[in-house]
PDB file of C-alpha atoms in Angstrom:
ATOM      1  CA  UNK A 125       0.059   0.065   0.110  1.00 98.00           C
ATOM      2  CA  UNK A 126       1.190   3.419  -0.897  1.00 98.00           C
ATOM      3  CA  UNK A 127       1.193   6.226   1.537  1.00 98.00           C
ATOM      4  CA  UNK A 128       0.149   9.851   0.405  1.00 98.00           C
ATOM      5  CA  UNK A 129      -0.005  12.800   3.060  1.00 98.00           C
ATOM      6  CA  UNK A 130      -3.249  14.812   3.293  1.00 97.00           C
ATOM      7  CA  UNK A 131      -2.220  18.380   3.771  1.00 96.00           C
ATOM      8  CA  UNK A 132      -1.581  21.652   1.823  1.00 94.00           C
ATOM      9  CA  UNK A 133       1.215  22.645   4.449  1.00 95.00           C
ATOM     10  CA  UNK A 134       4.427  22.579   2.431  1.00 96.00           C
ATOM     11  CA  UNK A 135       6.552  22.147   5.513  1.00 96.00           C
ATOM     12  CA  UNK A 136       4.527  18.976   6.596  1.00 97.00           C
ATOM     13  CA  UNK A 137       5.019  17.601   3.146  1.00 97.00           C
ATOM     14  CA  UNK A 138       8.823  18.352   3.242  1.00 97.00           C
ATOM     15  CA  UNK A 139       9.137  16.670   6.653  1.00 97.00           C
ATOM     16  CA  UNK A 140       7.532  13.389   5.764  1.00 97.00           C
ATOM     17  CA  UNK A 141       9.126  13.218   2.359  1.00 97.00           C
ATOM     18  CA  UNK A 142      12.418  13.382   4.111  1.00 97.00           C
ATOM     19  CA  UNK A 143      11.376  10.080   5.633  1.00 97.00           C
ATOM     20  CA  UNK A 144      11.426   8.546   2.174  1.00 97.00           C
ATOM     21  CA  UNK A 145       7.910   6.875   2.505  1.00 97.00           C
ATOM     22  CA  UNK A 146       5.657   9.353   0.332  1.00 97.00           C
ATOM     23  CA  UNK A 147       4.157   8.399  -3.017  1.00 97.00           C
ATOM     24  CA  UNK A 148       1.912  11.487  -3.388  1.00 98.00           C
ATOM     25  CA  UNK A 149       0.097  14.147  -1.755  1.00 98.00           C
ATOM     26  CA  UNK A 150      -3.732  14.745  -1.489  1.00 97.00           C
ATOM     27  CA  UNK A 151      -5.309  18.577  -1.151  1.00 95.00           C
ATOM     28  CA  UNK A 152      -8.836  19.908  -1.050  1.00 90.00           C
ATOM     29  CA  UNK A 153     -10.273  23.353  -0.925  1.00 89.00           C
ATOM     30  CA  UNK A 154     -10.261  23.374   2.894  1.00 90.00           C
ATOM     31  CA  UNK A 155      -6.890  22.222   3.422  1.00 91.00           C
ATOM     32  CA  UNK A 156      -5.583  24.767   0.932  1.00 90.00           C
ATOM     33  CA  UNK A 157      -7.600  27.655   2.594  1.00 90.00           C
ATOM     34  CA  UNK A 158      -6.188  26.611   5.800  1.00 89.00           C
ATOM     35  CA  UNK A 159      -2.571  27.077   4.576  1.00 88.00           C
ATOM     36  CA  UNK A 160      -3.380  30.747   3.706  1.00 89.00           C
ATOM     37  CA  UNK A 161      -1.508  30.525   0.290  1.00 91.00           C
ATOM     38  CA  UNK A 162      -2.235  30.666  -3.299  1.00 93.00           C
ATOM     39  CA  UNK A 163      -3.735  27.217  -4.859  1.00 94.00           C
ATOM     40  CA  UNK A 164      -1.428  27.014  -7.706  1.00 95.00           C
ATOM     41  CA  UNK A 165       1.672  28.048  -6.056  1.00 95.00           C
ATOM     42  CA  UNK A 166       1.195  25.152  -3.424  1.00 95.00           C
ATOM     43  CA  UNK A 167       0.616  22.923  -5.784  1.00 96.00           C
ATOM     44  CA  UNK A 168       3.481  23.551  -7.989  1.00 96.00           C
ATOM     45  CA  UNK A 169       5.684  23.667  -4.973  1.00 96.00           C
ATOM     46  CA  UNK A 170       4.496  20.384  -3.606  1.00 96.00           C
ATOM     47  CA  UNK A 171       4.728  18.594  -7.190  1.00 96.00           C
ATOM     48  CA  UNK A 172       8.468  19.915  -7.527  1.00 96.00           C
ATOM     49  CA  UNK A 173       8.999  18.481  -4.066  1.00 96.00           C
ATOM     50  CA  UNK A 174       7.384  15.242  -3.895  1.00 96.00           C
ATOM     51  CA  UNK A 175       6.644  14.203  -7.599  1.00 90.00           C
ATOM     52  CA  UNK A 176       4.269  11.100  -7.503  1.00 94.00           C
ATOM     53  CA  UNK A 177       0.545  11.881  -7.580  1.00 97.00           C
ATOM     54  CA  UNK A 178      -0.346  15.182  -6.477  1.00 98.00           C
ATOM     55  CA  UNK A 179      -4.385  15.851  -6.085  1.00 97.00           C
ATOM     56  CA  UNK A 180      -5.793  19.185  -6.667  1.00 97.00           C
ATOM     57  CA  UNK A 181      -9.652  19.482  -6.309  1.00 96.00           C
ATOM     58  CA  UNK A 182     -12.061  21.466  -8.624  1.00 97.00           C
ATOM     59  CA  UNK A 183     -14.356  23.938  -6.807  1.00 95.00           C
ATOM     60  CA  UNK A 184     -17.111  24.102  -9.570  1.00 97.00           C
ATOM     61  CA  UNK A 185     -20.154  22.418  -9.096  1.00 97.00           C
ATOM     62  CA  UNK A 186     -21.269  21.644 -12.919  1.00 98.00           C
ATOM     63  CA  UNK A 187     -19.605  19.583 -15.326  1.00 98.00           C
ATOM     64  CA  UNK A 188     -18.690  22.102 -17.904  1.00 98.00           C
ATOM     65  CA  UNK A 189     -17.091  24.383 -14.966  1.00 98.00           C
ATOM     66  CA  UNK A 190     -15.273  21.181 -13.664  1.00 98.00           C
ATOM     67  CA  UNK A 191     -13.930  20.074 -17.330  1.00 98.00           C
ATOM     68  CA  UNK A 192     -12.794  23.820 -17.818  1.00 98.00           C
ATOM     69  CA  UNK A 193     -10.947  23.872 -14.144  1.00 97.00           C
ATOM     70  CA  UNK A 194      -9.643  20.308 -14.413  1.00 98.00           C
ATOM     71  CA  UNK A 195      -8.097  21.194 -17.761  1.00 98.00           C
ATOM     72  CA  UNK A 196      -6.383  24.198 -16.163  1.00 97.00           C
ATOM     73  CA  UNK A 197      -5.025  22.512 -13.139  1.00 97.00           C
ATOM     74  CA  UNK A 198      -3.885  19.932 -14.922  1.00 97.00           C
ATOM     75  CA  UNK A 199      -1.627  21.910 -16.950  1.00 97.00           C
ATOM     76  CA  UNK A 200       0.033  23.268 -13.524  1.00 97.00           C
ATOM     77  CA  UNK A 201       2.122  20.188 -13.106  1.00 97.00           C
ATOM     78  CA  UNK A 202       2.770  16.872 -14.893  1.00 97.00           C
ATOM     79  CA  UNK A 203       1.926  15.037 -11.317  1.00 97.00           C
ATOM     80  CA  UNK A 204      -1.519  16.813 -10.927  1.00 98.00           C
ATOM     81  CA  UNK A 205      -4.191  14.625 -10.607  1.00 98.00           C
ATOM     82  CA  UNK A 206      -7.777  16.395 -10.838  1.00 98.00           C
ATOM     83  CA  UNK A 207      -9.633  15.626  -8.021  1.00 98.00           C
ATOM     84  CA  UNK A 208     -13.655  15.529  -8.462  1.00 98.00           C
ATOM     85  CA  UNK A 209     -16.634  15.069  -6.264  1.00 98.00           C
ATOM     86  CA  UNK A 210     -18.880  12.074  -6.679  1.00 98.00           C
ATOM     87  CA  UNK A 211     -21.884  13.801  -8.233  1.00 98.00           C
ATOM     88  CA  UNK A 212     -23.308  13.400 -11.592  1.00 98.00           C
ATOM     89  CA  UNK A 213     -21.409  16.268 -12.704  1.00 98.00           C
ATOM     90  CA  UNK A 214     -18.379  14.867 -11.342  1.00 98.00           C
ATOM     91  CA  UNK A 215     -18.701  11.594 -12.934  1.00 98.00           C
ATOM     92  CA  UNK A 216     -19.410  13.535 -16.533  1.00 98.00           C
ATOM     93  CA  UNK A 217     -16.146  15.462 -15.849  1.00 98.00           C
ATOM     94  CA  UNK A 218     -14.089  12.479 -14.891  1.00 98.00           C
ATOM     95  CA  UNK A 219     -15.073  10.573 -18.188  1.00 98.00           C
ATOM     96  CA  UNK A 220     -13.831  13.830 -20.558  1.00 98.00           C
ATOM     97  CA  UNK A 221     -10.659  14.299 -18.371  1.00 98.00           C
ATOM     98  CA  UNK A 222      -9.997  10.518 -18.398  1.00 98.00           C
ATOM     99  CA  UNK A 223     -10.614  10.572 -22.242  1.00 98.00           C
ATOM    100  CA  UNK A 224      -7.988  13.521 -22.556  1.00 98.00           C
ATOM    101  CA  UNK A 225      -5.505  11.453 -20.775  1.00 98.00           C
ATOM    102  CA  UNK A 226      -5.814  13.561 -17.364  1.00 98.00           C
ATOM    103  CA  UNK A 227      -5.732  11.694 -14.263  1.00 98.00           C
ATOM    104  CA  UNK A 228      -8.519  12.061 -11.935  1.00 98.00           C
ATOM    105  CA  UNK A 229      -9.584  11.348  -8.105  1.00 98.00           C
ATOM    106  CA  UNK A 230     -13.117  10.798  -7.550  1.00 98.00           C
ATOM    107  CA  UNK A 231     -13.710  11.799  -4.062  1.00 98.00           C
ATOM    108  CA  UNK A 232     -16.331  11.918  -1.342  1.00 97.00           C
ATOM    109  CA  UNK A 233     -17.163   8.215  -1.765  1.00 98.00           C
ATOM    110  CA  UNK A 234     -19.429   6.582   0.819  1.00 98.00           C
ATOM    111  CA  UNK A 235     -20.639   3.455  -0.932  1.00 98.00           C
ATOM    112  CA  UNK A 236     -19.846   0.309  -2.986  1.00 98.00           C
ATOM    113  CA  UNK A 237     -22.202   1.674  -5.782  1.00 98.00           C
ATOM    114  CA  UNK A 238     -20.562   5.043  -6.041  1.00 98.00           C
ATOM    115  CA  UNK A 239     -17.398   3.460  -6.205  1.00 98.00           C
ATOM    116  CA  UNK A 240     -18.606   1.271  -8.966  1.00 98.00           C
ATOM    117  CA  UNK A 241     -20.231   4.458 -10.763  1.00 98.00           C
ATOM    118  CA  UNK A 242     -16.522   6.227 -10.331  1.00 98.00           C
ATOM    119  CA  UNK A 243     -14.855   3.243 -11.886  1.00 98.00           C
ATOM    120  CA  UNK A 244     -16.817   2.985 -14.864  1.00 98.00           C
ATOM    121  CA  UNK A 245     -16.093   6.850 -15.401  1.00 98.00           C
ATOM    122  CA  UNK A 246     -12.487   6.231 -15.595  1.00 98.00           C
ATOM    123  CA  UNK A 247     -11.326   7.301 -12.470  1.00 98.00           C
ATOM    124  CA  UNK A 248      -7.733   6.651 -11.617  1.00 98.00           C
ATOM    125  CA  UNK A 249      -8.448   7.002  -7.905  1.00 98.00           C
ATOM    126  CA  UNK A 250     -11.614   6.681  -5.752  1.00 98.00           C
ATOM    127  CA  UNK A 251     -11.458   7.909  -2.166  1.00 98.00           C
ATOM    128  CA  UNK A 252     -13.986   6.090   0.269  1.00 98.00           C
ATOM    129  CA  UNK A 253     -13.861   8.221   3.459  1.00 98.00           C
ATOM    130  CA  UNK A 254     -13.160   5.574   6.545  1.00 97.00           C
ATOM    131  CA  UNK A 255     -13.627   8.086   9.220  1.00 96.00           C
ATOM    132  CA  UNK A 256     -16.441  10.005   8.118  1.00 96.00           C
ATOM    133  CA  UNK A 257     -18.263   6.452   7.430  1.00 97.00           C
ATOM    134  CA  UNK A 258     -17.433   5.495  10.953  1.00 96.00           C
ATOM    135  CA  UNK A 259     -18.856   8.644  12.184  1.00 96.00           C
ATOM    136  CA  UNK A 260     -22.360   7.801  11.016  1.00 96.00           C
ATOM    137  CA  UNK A 261     -22.041   4.390  12.656  1.00 96.00           C
ATOM    138  CA  UNK A 262     -20.913   2.339   9.755  1.00 96.00           C
ATOM    139  CA  UNK A 263     -18.217   0.527   9.121  1.00 97.00           C
ATOM    140  CA  UNK A 264     -15.393   2.623   6.973  1.00 97.00           C
ATOM    141  CA  UNK A 265     -12.877  -0.042   6.830  1.00 98.00           C
ATOM    142  CA  UNK A 266     -15.410  -2.735   5.537  1.00 98.00           C
ATOM    143  CA  UNK A 267     -16.657  -0.168   3.050  1.00 98.00           C
ATOM    144  CA  UNK A 268     -12.894  -0.108   1.553  1.00 98.00           C
ATOM    145  CA  UNK A 269     -12.594  -3.913   1.571  1.00 98.00           C
ATOM    146  CA  UNK A 270     -15.874  -4.241  -0.331  1.00 98.00           C
ATOM    147  CA  UNK A 271     -14.825  -1.876  -2.736  1.00 98.00           C
ATOM    148  CA  UNK A 272     -11.366  -3.471  -3.206  1.00 98.00           C
ATOM    149  CA  UNK A 273     -13.584  -6.928  -3.733  1.00 98.00           C
ATOM    150  CA  UNK A 274     -16.003  -5.492  -6.066  1.00 98.00           C
ATOM    151  CA  UNK A 275     -13.118  -4.224  -8.301  1.00 98.00           C
ATOM    152  CA  UNK A 276     -10.851  -7.322  -8.191  1.00 98.00           C
ATOM    153  CA  UNK A 277     -13.750  -9.298  -9.316  1.00 98.00           C
ATOM    154  CA  UNK A 278     -14.684  -6.714 -11.992  1.00 97.00           C
ATOM    155  CA  UNK A 279     -11.109  -6.731 -13.150  1.00 97.00           C
ATOM    156  CA  UNK A 280     -11.828  -2.561 -12.555  1.00 98.00           C
ATOM    157  CA  UNK A 281      -8.086  -0.955 -12.364  1.00 97.00           C
ATOM    158  CA  UNK A 282      -9.262   2.030 -10.416  1.00 98.00           C
ATOM    159  CA  UNK A 283      -7.078   2.401  -7.372  1.00 98.00           C
ATOM    160  CA  UNK A 284      -8.721   2.436  -3.778  1.00 98.00           C
ATOM    161  CA  UNK A 285      -7.345   5.451  -1.891  1.00 98.00           C
ATOM    162  CA  UNK A 286      -8.476   5.253   1.680  1.00 98.00           C
ATOM    163  CA  UNK A 287      -9.274   8.771   2.897  1.00 98.00           C
ATOM    164  CA  UNK A 288     -10.378  10.408   6.090  1.00 97.00           C
ATOM    165  CA  UNK A 289      -7.798   8.379   8.030  1.00 98.00           C
ATOM    166  CA  UNK A 290      -7.884   9.120  12.008  1.00 97.00           C
ATOM    167  CA  UNK A 291      -5.421   7.022  13.593  1.00 97.00           C
ATOM    168  CA  UNK A 292      -2.591   4.631  12.933  1.00 97.00           C
ATOM    169  CA  UNK A 293      -5.068   1.481  13.172  1.00 97.00           C
ATOM    170  CA  UNK A 294      -7.010   3.371  10.262  1.00 98.00           C
ATOM    171  CA  UNK A 295      -3.586   2.441   8.312  1.00 98.00           C
ATOM    172  CA  UNK A 296      -3.259  -0.893   9.274  1.00 98.00           C
ATOM    173  CA  UNK A 297      -6.857  -2.007   8.846  1.00 98.00           C
ATOM    174  CA  UNK A 298      -6.985  -0.004   5.367  1.00 98.00           C
ATOM    175  CA  UNK A 299      -3.667  -2.242   4.217  1.00 98.00           C
ATOM    176  CA  UNK A 300      -5.470  -5.493   5.417  1.00 98.00           C
ATOM    177  CA  UNK A 301      -8.702  -4.219   3.693  1.00 98.00           C
ATOM    178  CA  UNK A 302      -6.672  -4.395   0.297  1.00 98.00           C
ATOM    179  CA  UNK A 303      -6.377  -0.605  -0.339  1.00 98.00           C
ATOM    180  CA  UNK A 304      -4.086   0.617  -2.787  1.00 98.00           C
ATOM    181  CA  UNK A 305      -3.024   3.878  -1.279  1.00 98.00           C
ATOM    182  CA  UNK A 306      -3.699   5.686   2.210  1.00 98.00           C
ATOM    183  CA  UNK A 307      -3.816   9.304   2.640  1.00 98.00           C
ATOM    184  CA  UNK A 308      -2.763  10.161   5.850  1.00 98.00           C
ATOM    185  CA  UNK A 309      -2.614  13.579   7.991  1.00 97.00           C
ATOM    186  CA  UNK A 310       0.413  14.609   9.213  1.00 97.00           C
ATOM    187  CA  UNK A 311      -0.447  14.167  12.832  1.00 97.00           C
ATOM    188  CA  UNK A 312      -1.275  10.407  12.102  1.00 97.00           C
ATOM    189  CA  UNK A 313       2.319  10.065  10.473  1.00 97.00           C
ATOM    190  CA  UNK A 314       3.721  11.412  13.434  1.00 95.00           C
ATOM    191  CA  UNK A 315       2.069   8.969  15.640  1.00 95.00           C
ATOM    192  CA  UNK A 316       2.954   6.048  13.233  1.00 96.00           C
ATOM    193  CA  UNK A 317       6.644   6.535  13.836  1.00 93.00           C
ATOM    194  CA  UNK A 318       6.380   6.429  17.679  1.00 89.00           C
ATOM    195  CA  UNK A 319       6.497   3.487  20.074  1.00 88.00           C
ATOM    196  CA  UNK A 320       7.525   3.470  23.629  1.00 85.00           C
ATOM    197  CA  UNK A 321       9.444   0.285  22.980  1.00 90.00           C
ATOM    198  CA  UNK A 322      11.523   1.707  20.266  1.00 88.00           C
ATOM    199  CA  UNK A 323      12.412   4.762  22.223  1.00 83.00           C
ATOM    200  CA  UNK A 324      13.238   2.404  25.379  1.00 85.00           C
ATOM    201  CA  UNK A 325      15.534   0.236  23.430  1.00 86.00           C
ATOM    202  CA  UNK A 326      17.351   3.373  21.634  1.00 83.00           C
ATOM    203  CA  UNK A 327      17.623   4.858  25.186  1.00 82.00           C
ATOM    204  CA  UNK A 328      19.095   1.569  26.479  1.00 84.00           C
ATOM    205  CA  UNK A 329      21.608   1.201  23.584  1.00 83.00           C
ATOM    206  CA  UNK A 330      22.872   4.664  23.910  1.00 81.00           C
ATOM    207  CA  UNK A 331      23.333   4.191  27.907  1.00 82.00           C
ATOM    208  CA  UNK A 332      25.443   1.104  26.960  1.00 77.00           C
ATOM    209  CA  UNK A 333      27.718   2.621  24.615  1.00 78.00           C
ATOM    210  CA  UNK A 334      28.494   5.484  26.835  1.00 77.00           C
ATOM    211  CA  UNK A 335      29.577   3.092  29.439  1.00 77.00           C
ATOM    212  CA  UNK A 336      31.812   1.380  27.153  1.00 70.00           C
ATOM    213  CA  UNK A 337      33.108   4.875  26.109  1.00 60.00           C
ATOM    214  CA  UNK A 338      33.999   5.416  29.665  1.00 64.00           C
ATOM    215  CA  UNK A 339      31.212   7.940  30.121  1.00 58.00           C
ATOM    216  CA  UNK A 340      28.470   8.053  32.473  1.00 60.00           C
ATOM    217  CA  UNK A 341      25.182   6.811  31.624  1.00 56.00           C
ATOM    218  CA  UNK A 342      23.747  10.132  31.684  1.00 60.00           C
ATOM    219  CA  UNK A 343      26.275  11.185  29.004  1.00 57.00           C
ATOM    220  CA  UNK A 344      25.002  11.971  25.641  1.00 57.00           C
ATOM    221  CA  UNK A 345      26.161   9.819  23.239  1.00 53.00           C
ATOM    222  CA  UNK A 346      27.450  12.569  21.322  1.00 53.00           C
ATOM    223  CA  UNK A 347      30.009  13.251  24.239  1.00 55.00           C
ATOM    224  CA  UNK A 348      30.789   9.904  25.114  1.00 50.00           C
ATOM    225  CA  UNK A 349      34.012   9.996  23.286  1.00 49.00           C
ATOM    226  CA  UNK A 350      35.766   7.890  20.361  1.00 47.00           C
ATOM    227  CA  UNK A 351      35.725   4.357  19.930  1.00 46.00           C
ATOM    228  CA  UNK A 352      36.467   2.900  23.124  1.00 43.00           C
ATOM    229  CA  UNK A 353      39.177   0.463  21.565  1.00 43.00           C
ATOM    230  CA  UNK A 354      41.154   3.581  20.481  1.00 43.00           C
ATOM    231  CA  UNK A 355      42.750   6.597  22.312  1.00 42.00           C
ATOM    232  CA  UNK A 356      42.965   6.833  26.145  1.00 39.00           C
ATOM    233  CA  UNK A 357      40.080   4.502  27.136  1.00 39.00           C
ATOM    234  CA  UNK A 358      40.240   0.702  27.594  1.00 39.00           C
ATOM    235  CA  UNK A 359      37.289  -1.564  26.660  1.00 38.00           C
ATOM    236  CA  UNK A 360      36.643  -2.166  30.595  1.00 41.00           C
ATOM    237  CA  UNK A 361      36.273   1.506  31.064  1.00 42.00           C
ATOM    238  CA  UNK A 362      39.353   2.310  32.884  1.00 42.00           C
ATOM    239  CA  UNK A 363      42.135   4.568  31.977  1.00 39.00           C
ATOM    240  CA  UNK A 364      45.504   3.221  30.100  1.00 38.00           C
ATOM    241  CA  UNK A 365      48.407   3.864  32.113  1.00 36.00           C
TER     242      UNK A 365
END
Protein backbone atom coordinates (compact mmCIF):
# COMPACT_ATOMS: atom_id res chain seq x y z
CA UNK A 1 0.00 0.00 0.00
CA UNK A 2 1.33 3.42 -0.96
CA UNK A 3 1.36 6.37 1.43
CA UNK A 4 0.16 9.86 0.50
CA UNK A 5 0.02 12.77 2.93
CA UNK A 6 -3.25 14.66 3.25
CA UNK A 7 -2.25 18.31 3.68
CA UNK A 8 -1.59 21.59 1.91
CA UNK A 9 1.13 22.68 4.34
CA UNK A 10 4.39 22.45 2.44
CA UNK A 11 6.53 22.14 5.58
CA UNK A 12 4.55 19.04 6.60
CA UNK A 13 5.03 17.55 3.14
CA UNK A 14 8.75 18.32 3.23
CA UNK A 15 9.24 16.66 6.63
CA UNK A 16 7.43 13.40 5.81
CA UNK A 17 8.91 13.29 2.31
CA UNK A 18 12.36 13.32 3.94
CA UNK A 19 11.49 9.99 5.58
CA UNK A 20 11.49 8.41 2.11
CA UNK A 21 7.96 6.99 2.38
CA UNK A 22 5.73 9.31 0.29
CA UNK A 23 4.29 8.45 -3.10
CA UNK A 24 1.99 11.47 -3.35
CA UNK A 25 -0.10 14.19 -1.72
CA UNK A 26 -3.81 14.91 -1.51
CA UNK A 27 -5.24 18.37 -0.97
CA UNK A 28 -8.76 19.79 -0.91
CA UNK A 29 -10.22 23.31 -0.82
CA UNK A 30 -10.46 23.24 2.99
CA UNK A 31 -6.79 22.28 3.39
CA UNK A 32 -5.63 24.88 0.89
CA UNK A 33 -7.75 27.58 2.55
CA UNK A 34 -6.27 26.64 5.94
CA UNK A 35 -2.74 26.98 4.53
CA UNK A 36 -3.45 30.62 3.67
CA UNK A 37 -1.51 30.36 0.39
CA UNK A 38 -2.28 30.56 -3.31
CA UNK A 39 -3.68 27.26 -4.63
CA UNK A 40 -1.56 27.08 -7.78
CA UNK A 41 1.60 28.06 -5.93
CA UNK A 42 1.06 25.34 -3.30
CA UNK A 43 0.37 22.62 -5.87
CA UNK A 44 3.41 23.51 -7.96
CA UNK A 45 5.70 23.64 -4.93
CA UNK A 46 4.48 20.29 -3.64
CA UNK A 47 4.73 18.75 -7.11
CA UNK A 48 8.35 19.87 -7.47
CA UNK A 49 9.17 18.50 -4.02
CA UNK A 50 7.47 15.11 -4.09
CA UNK A 51 6.51 14.22 -7.64
CA UNK A 52 4.22 11.21 -7.63
CA UNK A 53 0.48 11.91 -7.65
CA UNK A 54 -0.64 15.31 -6.36
CA UNK A 55 -4.42 15.63 -6.04
CA UNK A 56 -5.78 19.11 -6.69
CA UNK A 57 -9.54 19.53 -6.32
CA UNK A 58 -11.84 21.60 -8.50
CA UNK A 59 -14.39 23.92 -6.92
CA UNK A 60 -16.93 24.21 -9.74
CA UNK A 61 -20.22 22.36 -9.25
CA UNK A 62 -21.33 21.90 -12.87
CA UNK A 63 -19.71 19.50 -15.33
CA UNK A 64 -18.66 22.20 -17.78
CA UNK A 65 -17.01 24.21 -15.02
CA UNK A 66 -15.27 21.13 -13.61
CA UNK A 67 -13.91 20.18 -17.02
CA UNK A 68 -12.63 23.67 -17.69
CA UNK A 69 -11.07 23.95 -14.24
CA UNK A 70 -9.66 20.42 -14.42
CA UNK A 71 -7.91 21.13 -17.71
CA UNK A 72 -6.34 24.25 -16.24
CA UNK A 73 -5.21 22.58 -13.01
CA UNK A 74 -3.72 19.66 -14.96
CA UNK A 75 -1.42 22.11 -16.75
CA UNK A 76 0.17 23.25 -13.50
CA UNK A 77 2.30 20.11 -13.24
CA UNK A 78 2.68 16.72 -14.87
CA UNK A 79 2.08 15.23 -11.42
CA UNK A 80 -1.39 16.73 -10.91
CA UNK A 81 -4.36 14.41 -10.44
CA UNK A 82 -7.63 16.31 -10.81
CA UNK A 83 -9.88 15.70 -7.84
CA UNK A 84 -13.63 15.61 -8.53
CA UNK A 85 -16.69 15.10 -6.30
CA UNK A 86 -18.75 11.94 -6.67
CA UNK A 87 -21.77 13.65 -8.20
CA UNK A 88 -23.42 13.28 -11.63
CA UNK A 89 -21.48 16.34 -12.81
CA UNK A 90 -18.30 14.94 -11.29
CA UNK A 91 -18.72 11.64 -13.12
CA UNK A 92 -19.32 13.45 -16.40
CA UNK A 93 -16.20 15.55 -15.87
CA UNK A 94 -14.25 12.44 -14.92
CA UNK A 95 -15.20 10.70 -18.16
CA UNK A 96 -14.21 13.69 -20.28
CA UNK A 97 -10.92 14.42 -18.49
CA UNK A 98 -9.95 10.74 -18.48
CA UNK A 99 -10.57 10.54 -22.23
CA UNK A 100 -8.11 13.42 -22.61
CA UNK A 101 -5.41 11.56 -20.68
CA UNK A 102 -5.83 13.51 -17.44
CA UNK A 103 -5.63 11.49 -14.21
CA UNK A 104 -8.54 11.84 -11.81
CA UNK A 105 -9.37 11.19 -8.17
CA UNK A 106 -13.10 10.89 -7.49
CA UNK A 107 -13.63 11.89 -3.88
CA UNK A 108 -16.39 11.89 -1.26
CA UNK A 109 -17.18 8.22 -1.83
CA UNK A 110 -19.38 6.60 0.82
CA UNK A 111 -20.77 3.45 -0.83
CA UNK A 112 -19.84 0.57 -3.14
CA UNK A 113 -22.35 1.64 -5.83
CA UNK A 114 -20.74 5.08 -5.89
CA UNK A 115 -17.30 3.49 -6.23
CA UNK A 116 -18.48 1.33 -9.13
CA UNK A 117 -19.85 4.40 -10.91
CA UNK A 118 -16.58 6.27 -10.43
CA UNK A 119 -14.63 3.34 -11.86
CA UNK A 120 -16.84 3.09 -14.93
CA UNK A 121 -16.39 6.81 -15.50
CA UNK A 122 -12.65 6.13 -15.72
CA UNK A 123 -11.39 7.38 -12.37
CA UNK A 124 -7.70 6.78 -11.69
CA UNK A 125 -8.41 6.79 -7.95
CA UNK A 126 -11.58 6.59 -5.87
CA UNK A 127 -11.47 7.96 -2.31
CA UNK A 128 -13.77 6.28 0.23
CA UNK A 129 -13.83 8.23 3.50
CA UNK A 130 -13.27 5.68 6.26
CA UNK A 131 -13.42 8.08 9.20
CA UNK A 132 -16.55 9.89 8.08
CA UNK A 133 -18.33 6.58 7.46
CA UNK A 134 -17.40 5.50 10.98
CA UNK A 135 -18.83 8.79 12.26
CA UNK A 136 -22.35 7.86 11.11
CA UNK A 137 -22.20 4.43 12.74
CA UNK A 138 -21.18 2.39 9.70
CA UNK A 139 -17.89 0.56 9.13
CA UNK A 140 -15.51 2.62 7.00
CA UNK A 141 -12.87 -0.10 6.72
CA UNK A 142 -15.48 -2.66 5.64
CA UNK A 143 -16.50 -0.21 2.92
CA UNK A 144 -12.90 -0.12 1.67
CA UNK A 145 -12.73 -3.93 1.73
CA UNK A 146 -15.98 -4.29 -0.23
CA UNK A 147 -14.92 -1.74 -2.85
CA UNK A 148 -11.59 -3.50 -3.34
CA UNK A 149 -13.30 -6.90 -3.60
CA UNK A 150 -15.76 -5.57 -6.17
CA UNK A 151 -12.92 -4.08 -8.20
CA UNK A 152 -10.90 -7.30 -8.15
CA UNK A 153 -13.91 -9.38 -9.21
CA UNK A 154 -14.74 -6.89 -11.96
CA UNK A 155 -11.13 -6.56 -13.14
CA UNK A 156 -11.33 -2.83 -12.49
CA UNK A 157 -8.06 -0.90 -12.46
CA UNK A 158 -9.22 2.14 -10.49
CA UNK A 159 -7.10 2.39 -7.33
CA UNK A 160 -8.77 2.45 -3.91
CA UNK A 161 -7.44 5.41 -1.95
CA UNK A 162 -8.38 5.17 1.73
CA UNK A 163 -9.16 8.69 2.96
CA UNK A 164 -10.37 10.31 6.18
CA UNK A 165 -7.73 8.38 8.13
CA UNK A 166 -8.02 9.23 11.82
CA UNK A 167 -5.36 7.11 13.57
CA UNK A 168 -2.61 4.53 12.92
CA UNK A 169 -5.02 1.60 13.22
CA UNK A 170 -6.98 3.00 10.29
CA UNK A 171 -3.76 2.69 8.28
CA UNK A 172 -3.26 -0.92 9.36
CA UNK A 173 -6.88 -1.81 8.69
CA UNK A 174 -6.84 -0.12 5.28
CA UNK A 175 -3.79 -2.14 4.28
CA UNK A 176 -5.44 -5.38 5.41
CA UNK A 177 -8.62 -4.41 3.55
CA UNK A 178 -6.63 -4.19 0.32
CA UNK A 179 -6.45 -0.43 -0.19
CA UNK A 180 -3.95 0.58 -2.86
CA UNK A 181 -3.20 3.90 -1.16
CA UNK A 182 -3.82 5.54 2.21
CA UNK A 183 -3.75 9.32 2.42
CA UNK A 184 -2.65 10.16 5.93
CA UNK A 185 -2.69 13.44 7.90
CA UNK A 186 0.60 14.74 9.29
CA UNK A 187 -0.41 14.03 12.91
CA UNK A 188 -1.16 10.40 12.10
CA UNK A 189 2.24 10.00 10.40
CA UNK A 190 3.81 11.40 13.58
CA UNK A 191 1.92 8.82 15.65
CA UNK A 192 2.85 5.95 13.32
CA UNK A 193 6.58 6.45 13.80
CA UNK A 194 6.40 6.43 17.61
CA UNK A 195 6.45 3.41 19.92
CA UNK A 196 7.55 3.40 23.59
CA UNK A 197 9.60 0.21 23.11
CA UNK A 198 11.51 1.77 20.22
CA UNK A 199 12.51 4.75 22.36
CA UNK A 200 13.29 2.54 25.37
CA UNK A 201 15.50 0.32 23.25
CA UNK A 202 17.31 3.30 21.77
CA UNK A 203 17.88 4.81 25.20
CA UNK A 204 19.31 1.50 26.47
CA UNK A 205 21.65 1.13 23.49
CA UNK A 206 22.98 4.66 23.91
CA UNK A 207 23.42 4.24 27.67
CA UNK A 208 25.41 1.03 27.13
CA UNK A 209 27.57 2.72 24.50
CA UNK A 210 28.23 5.65 26.83
CA UNK A 211 29.39 3.28 29.59
CA UNK A 212 31.57 1.34 27.14
CA UNK A 213 33.21 4.58 26.06
CA UNK A 214 34.08 5.47 29.62
CA UNK A 215 31.33 8.01 30.24
CA UNK A 216 28.49 7.92 32.71
CA UNK A 217 25.12 6.57 31.52
CA UNK A 218 23.78 10.12 31.64
CA UNK A 219 26.35 11.44 29.18
CA UNK A 220 24.84 12.08 25.73
CA UNK A 221 26.15 9.69 23.08
CA UNK A 222 27.50 12.65 21.12
CA UNK A 223 29.78 13.48 24.08
CA UNK A 224 30.80 9.93 25.02
CA UNK A 225 34.12 10.00 23.21
CA UNK A 226 35.53 8.02 20.33
CA UNK A 227 35.76 4.28 19.80
CA UNK A 228 36.71 2.78 23.20
CA UNK A 229 39.22 0.47 21.53
CA UNK A 230 41.24 3.51 20.48
CA UNK A 231 42.80 6.40 22.36
CA UNK A 232 42.99 6.59 26.11
CA UNK A 233 40.07 4.41 27.25
CA UNK A 234 40.16 0.64 27.76
CA UNK A 235 37.36 -1.73 26.79
CA UNK A 236 36.60 -2.12 30.51
CA UNK A 237 36.17 1.59 30.92
CA UNK A 238 39.46 2.24 32.79
CA UNK A 239 42.15 4.68 31.74
CA UNK A 240 45.25 3.25 30.09
CA UNK A 241 48.43 3.82 32.10
